[in-house]
């Protein structure tokens, strides 16, 4: 009713434990995802335009 539309995709893959992400991914993540100050593990904003901050 609010006009919210959500799309999700399941990645059917197994990743090794302790695998680190690249610096490029970290830069992109920091640009597009802003974690909430109170409970950032569960609450975050994803901005496809890269203006999350």
CSV table of N, CA and C in Angstrom, one decimal:
chain,number,residue,atom,x,y,z
A,1,UNK,N,0.8,-1.2,0.0
A,1,UNK,CA,0.0,0.0,0.0
A,1,UNK,C,0.8,1.3,0.0
A,2,UNK,N,2.1,1.2,0.5
A,2,UNK,CA,2.9,2.3,0.5
A,2,UNK,C,3.8,2.6,-0.7
A,3,UNK,N,3.7,1.6,-1.6
A,3,UNK,CA,4.5,1.7,-2.9
A,3,UNK,C,5.9,1.1,-2.8
A,4,UNK,N,6.2,0.5,-1.6
A,4,UNK,CA,7.5,-0.1,-1.4
A,4,UNK,C,7.6,-1.4,-2.3
A,5,UNK,N,8.7,-1.5,-3.0
A,5,UNK,CA,8.9,-2.7,-3.8
A,5,UNK,C,10.3,-3.2,-3.5
A,6,UNK,N,10.3,-4.5,-3.2
A,6,UNK,CA,11.6,-5.2,-2.8
A,6,UNK,C,11.9,-6.3,-3.7
A,7,UNK,N,13.1,-6.4,-4.1
A,7,UNK,CA,13.6,-7.5,-4.9
A,7,UNK,C,14.8,-8.2,-4.2
A,8,UNK,N,14.7,-9.5,-4.1
A,8,UNK,CA,15.8,-10.3,-3.5
A,8,UNK,C,16.3,-11.4,-4.4
A,9,UNK,N,17.5,-11.7,-4.3
A,9,UNK,CA,18.1,-12.8,-5.1
A,9,UNK,C,18.9,-13.7,-4.2
A,10,UNK,N,18.8,-15.0,-4.3
A,10,UNK,CA,19.5,-15.9,-3.5
A,10,UNK,C,20.8,-16.3,-4.3
A,11,UNK,N,21.9,-16.2,-3.6
A,11,UNK,CA,23.2,-16.7,-4.2
A,11,UNK,C,23.4,-18.1,-3.7
A,12,UNK,N,23.3,-19.0,-4.6
A,12,UNK,CA,23.5,-20.5,-4.3
A,12,UNK,C,25.0,-20.8,-4.3
A,13,UNK,N,25.7,-20.3,-3.3
A,13,UNK,CA,27.2,-20.5,-3.3
A,13,UNK,C,27.7,-20.7,-1.9
A,14,UNK,N,28.8,-21.4,-1.8
A,14,UNK,CA,29.4,-21.6,-0.5
A,14,UNK,C,30.7,-20.8,-0.5
A,15,UNK,N,30.9,-20.0,0.6
A,15,UNK,CA,32.1,-19.2,0.7
A,15,UNK,C,33.0,-19.7,1.9
A,16,UNK,N,34.2,-19.7,1.7
A,16,UNK,CA,35.1,-20.2,2.8
A,16,UNK,C,35.1,-19.2,4.0
A,17,UNK,N,35.3,-19.7,5.2
A,17,UNK,CA,35.3,-18.9,6.4
A,17,UNK,C,36.5,-18.1,6.4
A,18,UNK,N,36.4,-16.8,6.9
A,18,UNK,CA,37.5,-16.0,7.0
A,18,UNK,C,37.9,-15.3,5.7
A,19,UNK,N,37.2,-15.4,4.7
A,19,UNK,CA,37.5,-14.8,3.4
A,19,UNK,C,37.4,-13.3,3.5
A,20,UNK,N,38.3,-12.6,3.1
A,20,UNK,CA,38.3,-11.1,3.2
A,20,UNK,C,37.8,-10.5,1.9
A,21,UNK,N,37.2,-9.3,2.0
A,21,UNK,CA,36.8,-8.6,0.7
A,21,UNK,C,37.9,-7.7,0.3
A,22,UNK,N,37.8,-7.3,-1.0
A,22,UNK,CA,38.8,-6.5,-1.6
A,22,UNK,C,38.6,-5.0,-1.2
A,23,UNK,N,39.6,-4.2,-1.3
A,23,UNK,CA,39.5,-2.8,-1.0
A,23,UNK,C,38.5,-2.1,-1.9
A,24,UNK,N,38.4,-2.5,-3.1
A,24,UNK,CA,37.4,-2.0,-4.1
A,24,UNK,C,36.0,-2.2,-3.5
A,25,UNK,N,35.7,-3.4,-3.0
A,25,UNK,CA,34.4,-3.7,-2.5
A,25,UNK,C,34.1,-2.8,-1.3
A,26,UNK,N,35.1,-2.6,-0.4
A,26,UNK,CA,35.0,-1.8,0.8
A,26,UNK,C,34.6,-0.4,0.4
A,27,UNK,N,35.3,0.2,-0.6
A,27,UNK,CA,35.0,1.5,-1.1
A,27,UNK,C,33.6,1.6,-1.6
A,28,UNK,N,33.2,0.7,-2.4
A,28,UNK,CA,31.8,0.7,-2.9
A,28,UNK,C,30.8,0.5,-1.8
A,29,UNK,N,31.0,-0.4,-0.9
A,29,UNK,CA,30.1,-0.6,0.2
A,29,UNK,C,30.0,0.7,1.1
A,30,UNK,N,31.0,1.3,1.4
A,30,UNK,CA,31.0,2.6,2.2
A,30,UNK,C,30.3,3.7,1.4
A,31,UNK,N,30.3,3.7,0.1
A,31,UNK,CA,29.6,4.7,-0.6
A,31,UNK,C,28.1,4.5,-0.7
A,32,UNK,N,27.6,3.2,-0.8
A,32,UNK,CA,26.2,2.9,-1.0
A,32,UNK,C,25.4,2.5,0.2
A,33,UNK,N,26.1,2.1,1.3
A,33,UNK,CA,25.4,1.5,2.4
A,33,UNK,C,25.8,2.3,3.7
A,34,UNK,N,24.7,2.8,4.4
A,34,UNK,CA,24.9,3.5,5.7
A,34,UNK,C,24.3,2.7,6.8
A,35,UNK,N,25.0,2.3,7.8
A,35,UNK,CA,24.5,1.6,8.9
A,35,UNK,C,24.0,2.5,10.0
A,36,UNK,N,22.9,2.1,10.6
A,36,UNK,CA,22.3,2.9,11.7
A,36,UNK,C,23.2,2.9,12.9
A,37,UNK,N,23.3,4.0,13.6
A,37,UNK,CA,24.2,4.2,14.7
A,37,UNK,C,23.8,3.3,15.9
A,38,UNK,N,22.5,3.1,16.1
A,38,UNK,CA,22.0,2.3,17.2
A,38,UNK,C,22.2,0.8,17.0
A,39,UNK,N,21.7,0.3,15.9
A,39,UNK,CA,21.8,-1.1,15.6
A,39,UNK,C,22.1,-1.4,14.2
A,40,UNK,N,23.3,-1.0,13.8
A,40,UNK,CA,23.7,-1.1,12.4
A,40,UNK,C,23.8,-2.4,11.8
A,41,UNK,N,23.9,-3.5,12.6
A,41,UNK,CA,23.9,-4.8,12.1
A,41,UNK,C,22.6,-5.2,11.4
A,42,UNK,N,21.5,-4.6,11.9
A,42,UNK,CA,20.2,-5.0,11.4
A,42,UNK,C,19.5,-3.8,10.6
A,43,UNK,N,19.9,-2.6,11.0
A,43,UNK,CA,19.3,-1.4,10.3
A,43,UNK,C,20.3,-0.7,9.5
A,44,UNK,N,20.0,-0.6,8.2
A,44,UNK,CA,20.9,0.1,7.3
A,44,UNK,C,20.1,0.6,6.1
A,45,UNK,N,20.7,1.6,5.4
A,45,UNK,CA,20.1,2.2,4.3
A,45,UNK,C,21.0,1.9,3.1
A,46,UNK,N,20.4,1.4,2.0
A,46,UNK,CA,21.2,1.2,0.8
A,46,UNK,C,20.7,2.3,-0.2
A,47,UNK,N,21.6,3.1,-0.7
A,47,UNK,CA,21.2,4.2,-1.6
A,47,UNK,C,21.9,3.9,-3.0
A,48,UNK,N,21.1,3.5,-4.0
A,48,UNK,CA,21.7,3.2,-5.3
A,48,UNK,C,22.3,4.4,-6.0
A,49,UNK,N,22.1,5.6,-5.5
A,49,UNK,CA,22.7,6.8,-6.1
A,49,UNK,C,24.0,7.1,-5.5
A,50,UNK,N,24.4,6.4,-4.4
A,50,UNK,CA,25.7,6.7,-3.8
A,50,UNK,C,25.7,7.9,-2.9
A,51,UNK,N,24.5,8.3,-2.4
A,51,UNK,CA,24.5,9.5,-1.5
A,51,UNK,C,24.1,9.1,-0.1
A,52,UNK,N,24.5,8.0,0.4
A,52,UNK,CA,24.1,7.5,1.7
A,52,UNK,C,24.6,8.3,2.8
A,53,UNK,N,25.6,9.2,2.6
A,53,UNK,CA,26.1,10.0,3.7
A,53,UNK,C,25.8,11.4,3.5
